[in-house]
């Protein structure tokens, strides 16, 4: 069999090793490039599946998934809920606002409670960096990080890569190995408070893209150059020759003090307007993880640009990525051949 005929998801793992040797999905930083490619390739079947009128699989039938969200969320919670249900699992959502967390229960006690209910996977969003990893160390089932503080949001990094691959494929510009080598991506906005930025930097770089960050000095993490990114404070300079422009929201709820003079001033310097977009390549792709603040970090006529904006595709790819992650991480417990043994990290 030539390599062209080999199924892509089996080409890159060292022989005898599990394709995905991790029990949990906490951070893109813990994944190797072939593991990222594997998850992206696994998600492709779910993209196709989700475009059919009937969208119910039985892969996770009988399994219980708990979505424990200690922070507000619309698209990530819905996306994980839809993903679990489409795979046939029983999905239960726990909102911290209505839980015993408000009564003073510690994170560890909440984790032990979820564990005692014998969930088969737990999806967690938490406001503190490291909290999801901490819970993962206390429970017996796979844990998926749906965003922990300013640390990581791994499924967002993966879904953004998948959305980019689809957009490039539709233009006939995709590379056959699934990589994004040579792509110039600008991430602009509140980098300091953004777990999306961090997961995207790691995921995009692993796939061979180069990343430029742009933010006012107060919203740029100190020493971020060490991640191998180019740092800009002038948006026009960052945009020159960019293939992809990813805009981020000002995360006011995470700001302790005043970081920008005013939203109006911010838009003037860092907002993506049609005029500014003209500085990027002529067909540059526009992305935003949502929720958007239209008229602040991005103008409506840019966010809604046909052919250029892939913001709604990002949401679509999110469900497929989460289905792939839930499926892969529960394979061991389900005794799927080839997955029942092997070392897990
Ligand atoms: C992001 C998050 O929660 O980190 N949203 C998301 O998951 N799509 C970004 C944000 O809140 O601005």
Short mmCIF file of C-alpha atoms and ligand atoms in Angstrom, two decimals:
data_model
loop_
_atom_site.label_atom_id
_atom_site.label_comp_id
_atom_site.label_asym_id
_atom_site.label_seq_id
_atom_site.Cartn_x
_atom_site.Cartn_y
_atom_site.Cartn_z
CA UNK A 1 0.00 0.00 0.00
CA UNK A 2 1.43 3.37 -0.88
CA UNK A 3 1.32 6.15 1.67
CA UNK A 4 -1.31 7.89 -0.47
CA UNK A 5 -3.65 4.91 0.10
CA UNK A 6 -3.01 4.61 3.83
CA UNK A 7 -5.86 6.05 5.90
CA UNK A 8 -4.53 9.40 7.12
CA UNK A 9 -5.32 8.75 10.77
CA UNK A 10 -2.97 5.77 10.84
CA UNK A 11 0.00 7.11 9.01
CA UNK A 12 1.85 9.03 11.63
CA UNK A 13 1.89 7.10 14.90
CA UNK A 14 4.86 5.11 15.97
CA UNK A 15 4.03 1.40 15.53
CA UNK A 16 2.43 -0.25 18.55
CA UNK A 17 1.47 3.04 20.16
CA UNK A 18 -2.02 4.29 20.82
CA UNK A 19 -3.11 6.95 18.36
CA UNK A 20 -4.14 9.15 21.23
CA UNK A 21 -2.29 8.15 24.37
CA UNK A 22 -3.92 10.65 26.74
CA UNK A 23 -6.82 10.02 29.11
CA UNK A 24 -7.75 13.73 29.22
CA UNK A 25 -7.74 16.76 26.94
CA UNK A 26 -6.44 19.60 29.09
CA UNK A 27 -4.11 21.54 26.82
CA UNK A 28 -2.91 21.71 23.23
CA UNK A 29 0.52 22.14 24.82
CA UNK A 30 0.37 18.48 25.90
CA UNK A 31 -0.24 17.19 22.38
CA UNK A 32 2.18 16.21 19.67
CA UNK A 33 1.56 17.33 16.11
CA UNK A 34 0.48 13.85 14.95
CA UNK A 35 -2.05 13.75 17.81
CA UNK A 36 -3.51 17.09 16.75
CA UNK A 37 -3.72 15.87 13.14
CA UNK A 38 -5.38 12.68 14.35
CA UNK A 39 -8.14 14.58 16.20
CA UNK A 40 -8.69 16.86 13.18
CA UNK A 41 -8.96 13.85 10.90
CA UNK A 42 -11.34 12.08 13.29
CA UNK A 43 -13.55 15.19 13.25
CA UNK A 44 -14.00 15.06 9.47
CA UNK A 45 -16.48 12.17 9.65
CA UNK A 46 -18.57 14.18 12.12
CA UNK A 47 -18.58 17.26 9.87
CA UNK A 48 -20.16 15.08 7.17
CA UNK A 49 -22.46 13.35 9.67
CA UNK A 50 -23.69 16.69 11.08
CA UNK A 51 -24.69 17.89 7.63
CA UNK A 52 -27.27 15.10 7.28
CA UNK A 53 -30.87 15.64 8.34
CA UNK A 54 -30.77 12.72 10.83
CA UNK A 55 -27.90 13.21 13.26
CA UNK A 56 -28.07 10.51 15.86
CA UNK A 57 -25.25 8.02 16.41
CA UNK A 58 -25.06 5.30 19.02
CA UNK A 59 -21.30 5.33 19.63
CA UNK A 60 -21.64 6.60 23.20
CA UNK A 61 -25.02 5.03 24.00
CA UNK A 62 -25.35 4.32 27.72
CA UNK A 63 -22.53 6.65 28.72
CA UNK A 64 -23.07 9.66 30.96
CA UNK A 65 -21.32 12.95 30.20
CA UNK A 66 -21.39 15.77 32.74
CA UNK A 67 -20.79 19.32 31.50
CA UNK A 68 -19.67 21.18 34.62
CA UNK A 69 -19.53 24.89 33.78
CA UNK A 70 -18.27 27.18 36.52
CA UNK A 71 -18.28 30.16 34.11
CA UNK A 72 -20.86 31.48 31.68
CA UNK A 73 -20.95 30.05 28.20
CA UNK A 74 -23.31 29.89 25.25
CA UNK A 75 -21.60 28.27 22.30
CA UNK A 76 -19.11 26.03 24.10
CA UNK A 77 -21.69 24.54 26.47
CA UNK A 78 -24.27 24.07 23.71
CA UNK A 79 -21.64 22.65 21.41
CA UNK A 80 -20.50 20.03 23.94
CA UNK A 81 -24.12 19.22 24.80
CA UNK A 82 -25.07 18.73 21.16
CA UNK A 83 -21.89 16.73 20.53
CA UNK A 84 -22.60 14.32 23.40
CA UNK A 85 -26.25 13.91 22.41
CA UNK A 86 -25.47 13.30 18.74
CA UNK A 87 -23.14 10.51 19.86
CA UNK A 88 -25.99 8.96 21.84
CA UNK A 89 -24.72 9.72 25.37
CA UNK A 90 -26.82 10.93 28.29
CA UNK A 91 -25.68 14.50 28.82
CA UNK A 92 -26.20 16.42 32.05
CA UNK A 93 -25.30 20.08 32.51
CA UNK A 94 -24.19 21.50 35.84
CA UNK A 95 -24.24 25.29 36.11
CA UNK A 96 -22.12 26.55 38.97
CA UNK A 97 -24.53 29.43 39.62
CA UNK A 98 -27.17 26.90 40.74
CA UNK A 99 -24.78 24.43 42.37
CA UNK A 100 -23.30 23.87 45.81
CA UNK A 101 -20.25 25.82 44.67
CA UNK A 102 -22.31 28.86 45.66
CA UNK A 103 -22.71 27.27 49.11
CA UNK A 104 -18.95 27.18 49.63
CA UNK A 105 -18.13 23.65 48.46
CA UNK A 106 -14.48 23.31 47.45
CA UNK A 107 -13.48 22.44 43.92
CA UNK A 108 -12.09 19.11 45.07
CA UNK A 109 -15.34 18.20 46.86
CA UNK A 110 -17.30 19.07 43.72
CA UNK A 111 -14.90 16.88 41.73
CA UNK A 112 -15.34 13.97 44.16
CA UNK A 113 -19.13 14.35 43.91
CA UNK A 114 -19.07 14.25 40.11
CA UNK A 115 -16.77 11.23 40.29
CA UNK A 116 -19.07 9.36 42.68
CA UNK A 117 -21.87 9.73 40.13
CA UNK A 118 -19.79 7.59 37.78
CA UNK A 119 -19.69 9.93 34.83
CA UNK A 120 -17.92 8.49 31.78
CA UNK A 121 -16.52 11.87 30.76
CA UNK A 122 -16.55 15.27 32.43
CA UNK A 123 -16.32 18.52 30.49
CA UNK A 124 -15.24 21.44 32.65
CA UNK A 125 -15.04 25.20 32.24
CA UNK A 126 -13.56 27.12 35.14
CA UNK A 127 -12.40 30.68 35.75
CA UNK A 128 -9.05 29.67 37.28
CA UNK A 129 -6.09 28.56 35.21
CA UNK A 130 -5.13 25.03 36.21
CA UNK A 131 -8.47 24.17 37.86
CA UNK A 132 -9.47 21.67 35.16
CA UNK A 133 -6.14 19.85 35.42
CA UNK A 134 -6.57 19.73 39.19
CA UNK A 135 -10.01 18.11 38.88
CA UNK A 136 -8.67 15.66 36.29
CA UNK A 137 -6.23 14.41 38.91
CA UNK A 138 -9.10 13.59 41.28
CA UNK A 139 -11.52 11.72 39.05
CA UNK A 140 -11.50 8.34 37.33
CA UNK A 141 -12.87 9.30 33.91
CA UNK A 142 -11.59 11.41 31.00
CA UNK A 143 -11.76 15.16 31.58
CA UNK A 144 -12.07 17.69 28.75
CA UNK A 145 -11.06 21.29 29.32
CA UNK A 146 -13.72 23.69 28.00
CA UNK A 147 -11.60 26.70 29.06
CA UNK A 148 -9.67 27.26 32.29
CA UNK A 149 -8.98 30.88 33.19
CA UNK A 150 -6.32 32.37 30.96
CA UNK A 151 -4.62 29.04 30.38
CA UNK A 152 -6.11 26.99 27.53
CA UNK A 153 -9.23 26.21 25.55
CA UNK A 154 -7.99 23.21 23.57
CA UNK A 155 -11.16 22.37 21.64
CA UNK A 156 -11.27 25.99 20.43
CA UNK A 157 -7.72 25.70 19.09
CA UNK A 158 -8.65 22.46 17.32
CA UNK A 159 -11.91 23.74 15.87
CA UNK A 160 -10.19 26.87 14.56
CA UNK A 161 -7.58 24.73 12.79
CA UNK A 162 -10.34 22.55 11.32
CA UNK A 163 -12.30 25.61 10.14
CA UNK A 164 -9.16 26.99 8.51
CA UNK A 165 -8.44 23.71 6.77
CA UNK A 166 -11.99 23.63 5.39
CA UNK A 167 -11.79 27.23 4.21
CA UNK A 168 -8.46 26.59 2.47
CA UNK A 169 -9.79 23.39 0.90
CA UNK A 170 -12.81 25.25 -0.48
CA UNK A 171 -10.38 27.64 -2.18
CA UNK A 172 -8.16 24.85 -3.47
CA UNK A 173 -5.30 26.07 -1.24
CA UNK A 174 -5.21 23.25 1.33
CA UNK A 175 -2.12 21.15 1.75
CA UNK A 176 -2.73 17.39 1.34
CA UNK A 177 -0.96 16.55 4.62
CA UNK A 178 -3.42 18.62 6.65
CA UNK A 179 -0.74 21.03 7.82
CA UNK A 180 -0.92 24.84 7.65
CA UNK A 181 2.74 25.44 6.77
CA UNK A 182 3.53 29.00 5.74
CA UNK A 183 0.16 30.46 6.71
CA UNK A 184 0.52 33.88 8.36
CA UNK A 185 -2.05 34.33 11.11
CA UNK A 186 -2.62 37.55 13.06
CA UNK A 187 -4.37 37.24 16.42
CA UNK A 188 -5.50 40.66 17.60
CA UNK A 189 -7.23 41.73 20.78
CA UNK A 190 -7.12 41.02 24.48
CA UNK A 191 -4.31 38.46 24.33
CA UNK A 192 -3.52 38.86 28.02
CA UNK A 193 -6.80 37.38 29.22
CA UNK A 194 -7.29 34.93 26.37
CA UNK A 195 -7.06 31.16 26.68
CA UNK A 196 -8.22 31.05 23.06
CA UNK A 197 -5.08 32.89 21.97
CA UNK A 198 -2.82 30.52 23.86
CA UNK A 199 -4.43 27.34 22.48
CA UNK A 200 -4.43 28.82 18.99
CA UNK A 201 -0.77 29.84 19.13
CA UNK A 202 0.21 26.30 20.14
CA UNK A 203 -2.07 24.56 17.65
CA UNK A 204 -1.26 26.82 14.69
CA UNK A 205 2.48 26.60 15.31
CA UNK A 206 2.33 22.81 15.65
CA UNK A 207 0.71 22.75 12.20
CA UNK A 208 3.44 24.96 10.74
CA UNK A 209 1.69 28.35 10.64
CA UNK A 210 3.41 31.51 11.82
CA UNK A 211 1.63 33.63 14.40
CA UNK A 212 1.68 37.38 14.95
CA UNK A 213 0.07 38.80 18.05
CA UNK A 214 -1.28 42.33 18.21
CA UNK A 215 -2.60 44.16 21.27
CA UNK A 216 -2.09 47.35 23.21
CA UNK A 217 0.93 46.92 25.52
CA UNK A 218 -1.36 46.57 28.57
CA UNK A 219 -3.16 43.59 26.98
CA UNK A 220 -0.06 41.72 25.76
CA UNK A 221 1.40 39.11 28.15
CA UNK A 222 4.97 39.87 29.24
CA UNK A 223 7.56 37.64 27.58
CA UNK A 224 5.12 36.08 25.11
CA UNK A 225 7.86 36.31 22.41
CA UNK A 226 9.30 33.19 24.06
CA UNK A 227 6.42 31.26 22.45
CA UNK A 228 7.94 32.00 19.05
CA UNK A 229 5.38 34.61 18.01
CA UNK A 230 5.95 38.07 16.54
CA UNK A 231 4.60 40.83 18.74
CA UNK A 232 2.96 43.99 17.36
CA UNK A 233 1.31 46.96 18.98
CA UNK A 234 0.35 48.62 15.68
CA UNK A 235 -2.42 46.73 13.99
CA UNK A 236 -1.68 48.09 10.51
CA UNK A 237 1.87 46.71 10.67
CA UNK A 238 0.65 43.33 11.95
CA UNK A 239 -1.85 43.03 9.11
CA UNK A 240 0.64 43.51 6.27
CA UNK A 241 0.54 40.34 4.18
CA UNK A 242 -1.56 38.37 6.68
CA UNK A 243 -3.50 35.36 5.36
CA UNK A 244 -5.77 35.05 8.40
CA UNK A 245 -7.02 37.66 10.87
CA UNK A 246 -8.40 36.29 14.14
CA UNK A 247 -10.07 38.90 16.34
CA UNK A 248 -10.60 38.52 20.07
CA UNK A 249 -13.05 40.19 22.43
CA UNK A 250 -12.03 42.52 25.24
CA UNK A 251 -12.65 40.21 28.20
CA UNK A 252 -13.86 42.89 30.59
CA UNK A 253 -15.00 40.33 33.15
CA UNK A 254 -11.37 39.24 33.61
CA UNK A 255 -9.96 42.76 33.82
CA UNK A 256 -8.94 44.07 37.17
CA UNK A 257 -8.78 47.81 36.53
CA UNK A 258 -8.83 49.87 33.36
CA UNK A 259 -6.82 48.43 30.47
CA UNK A 260 -8.07 50.62 27.61
CA UNK A 261 -9.03 54.32 27.48
CA UNK A 262 -12.49 53.64 25.93
CA UNK A 263 -14.14 51.18 23.51
CA UNK A 264 -14.22 53.97 20.91
CA UNK A 265 -10.49 54.60 21.20
CA UNK A 266 -9.86 50.84 21.15
CA UNK A 267 -11.82 50.44 17.93
CA UNK A 268 -9.88 53.30 16.40
CA UNK A 269 -6.53 51.56 17.04
CA UNK A 270 -7.38 47.85 17.12
CA UNK A 271 -10.79 47.36 15.53
CA UNK A 272 -11.00 45.35 12.31
CA UNK A 273 -12.63 47.71 9.81
CA UNK A 274 -13.02 47.16 6.09
CA UNK A 275 -10.38 49.81 5.45
CA UNK A 276 -7.88 48.12 7.72
CA UNK A 277 -8.61 44.66 6.35
CA UNK A 278 -7.35 45.91 2.97
CA UNK A 279 -3.83 45.81 4.43
CA UNK A 280 -3.95 42.00 4.69
CA UNK A 281 -3.79 39.73 1.63
CA UNK A 282 -6.66 40.34 -0.77
CA UNK A 283 -8.52 37.17 0.25
CA UNK A 284 -7.52 37.05 3.94
CA UNK A 285 -9.75 34.85 6.10
CA UNK A 286 -11.57 36.49 9.05
CA UNK A 287 -12.11 34.58 12.29
CA UNK A 288 -13.55 35.24 15.76
CA UNK A 289 -14.23 32.67 18.51
CA UNK A 290 -17.31 34.59 19.71
CA UNK A 291 -18.96 36.17 21.50
CA UNK A 292 -18.34 39.23 19.27
CA UNK A 293 -18.65 42.81 20.33
CA UNK A 294 -19.63 44.27 16.98
CA UNK A 295 -18.41 47.80 16.49
CA UNK A 296 -15.62 47.34 19.05
CA UNK A 297 -13.03 44.72 17.98
CA UNK A 298 -14.77 43.98 14.67
CA UNK A 299 -17.15 45.91 12.41
CA UNK A 300 -20.33 44.19 11.29
CA UNK A 301 -19.60 44.54 7.59
CA UNK A 302 -16.32 42.65 8.13
CA UNK A 303 -17.74 39.99 10.46
CA UNK A 304 -20.44 39.19 7.91
CA UNK A 305 -18.31 39.28 4.76
CA UNK A 306 -19.25 36.38 2.49
CA UNK A 307 -16.27 34.30 1.24
CA UNK A 308 -13.95 35.90 3.78
CA UNK A 309 -15.51 35.50 7.24
CA UNK A 310 -15.60 31.91 8.56
CA UNK A 311 -17.06 32.82 11.96
CA UNK A 312 -20.17 30.65 11.56
CA UNK A 313 -18.07 27.79 10.16
CA UNK A 314 -16.00 27.94 13.36
CA UNK A 315 -19.18 27.22 15.32
CA UNK A 316 -20.08 24.36 12.97
CA UNK A 317 -16.61 22.80 13.29
CA UNK A 318 -16.85 23.10 17.07
CA UNK A 319 -19.54 20.43 17.28
CA UNK A 320 -17.55 18.04 15.06
CA UNK A 321 -14.34 18.56 17.04
CA UNK A 322 -16.11 17.95 20.34
CA UNK A 323 -17.72 14.78 18.96
CA UNK A 324 -14.28 13.57 17.87
CA UNK A 325 -12.75 14.32 21.27
CA UNK A 326 -15.57 12.67 23.24
CA UNK A 327 -15.46 9.64 20.96
CA UNK A 328 -11.68 9.22 21.09
CA UNK A 329 -11.34 9.77 24.84
CA UNK A 330 -14.06 7.21 25.69
CA UNK A 331 -12.77 4.49 23.35
CA UNK A 332 -10.70 2.84 26.05
CA UNK A 333 -13.63 2.60 28.46
CA UNK A 334 -15.81 1.26 25.66
CA UNK A 335 -13.28 -1.49 24.93
CA UNK A 336 -12.81 -0.46 21.29
CA UNK A 337 -10.29 -2.86 19.75
CA UNK A 338 -6.82 -1.35 19.75
CA UNK A 339 -7.79 1.12 22.45
CA UNK A 340 -8.41 -1.12 25.45
CA UNK A 341 -4.74 -1.36 26.34
CA UNK A 342 -1.71 0.85 26.13
CA UNK A 343 -0.25 3.50 28.38
CA UNK A 344 -2.22 6.64 28.95
CA UNK A 345 -0.72 9.92 30.02
C1 LIG B 1 -14.05 32.30 24.42
C2 LIG B 1 -13.79 31.87 25.84
O1 LIG B 1 -14.72 31.63 26.61
O2 LIG B 1 -12.62 31.76 26.16
N1 LIG B 1 -15.31 31.99 23.90
C3 LIG B 1 -15.55 30.75 23.41
O3 LIG B 1 -15.33 29.75 24.04
N2 LIG B 1 -16.03 30.67 22.16
C4 LIG B 1 -13.66 33.70 24.16
C5 LIG B 1 -14.35 34.79 24.89
O4 LIG B 1 -15.05 34.60 25.87
O5 LIG B 1 -14.17 35.94 24.44
#
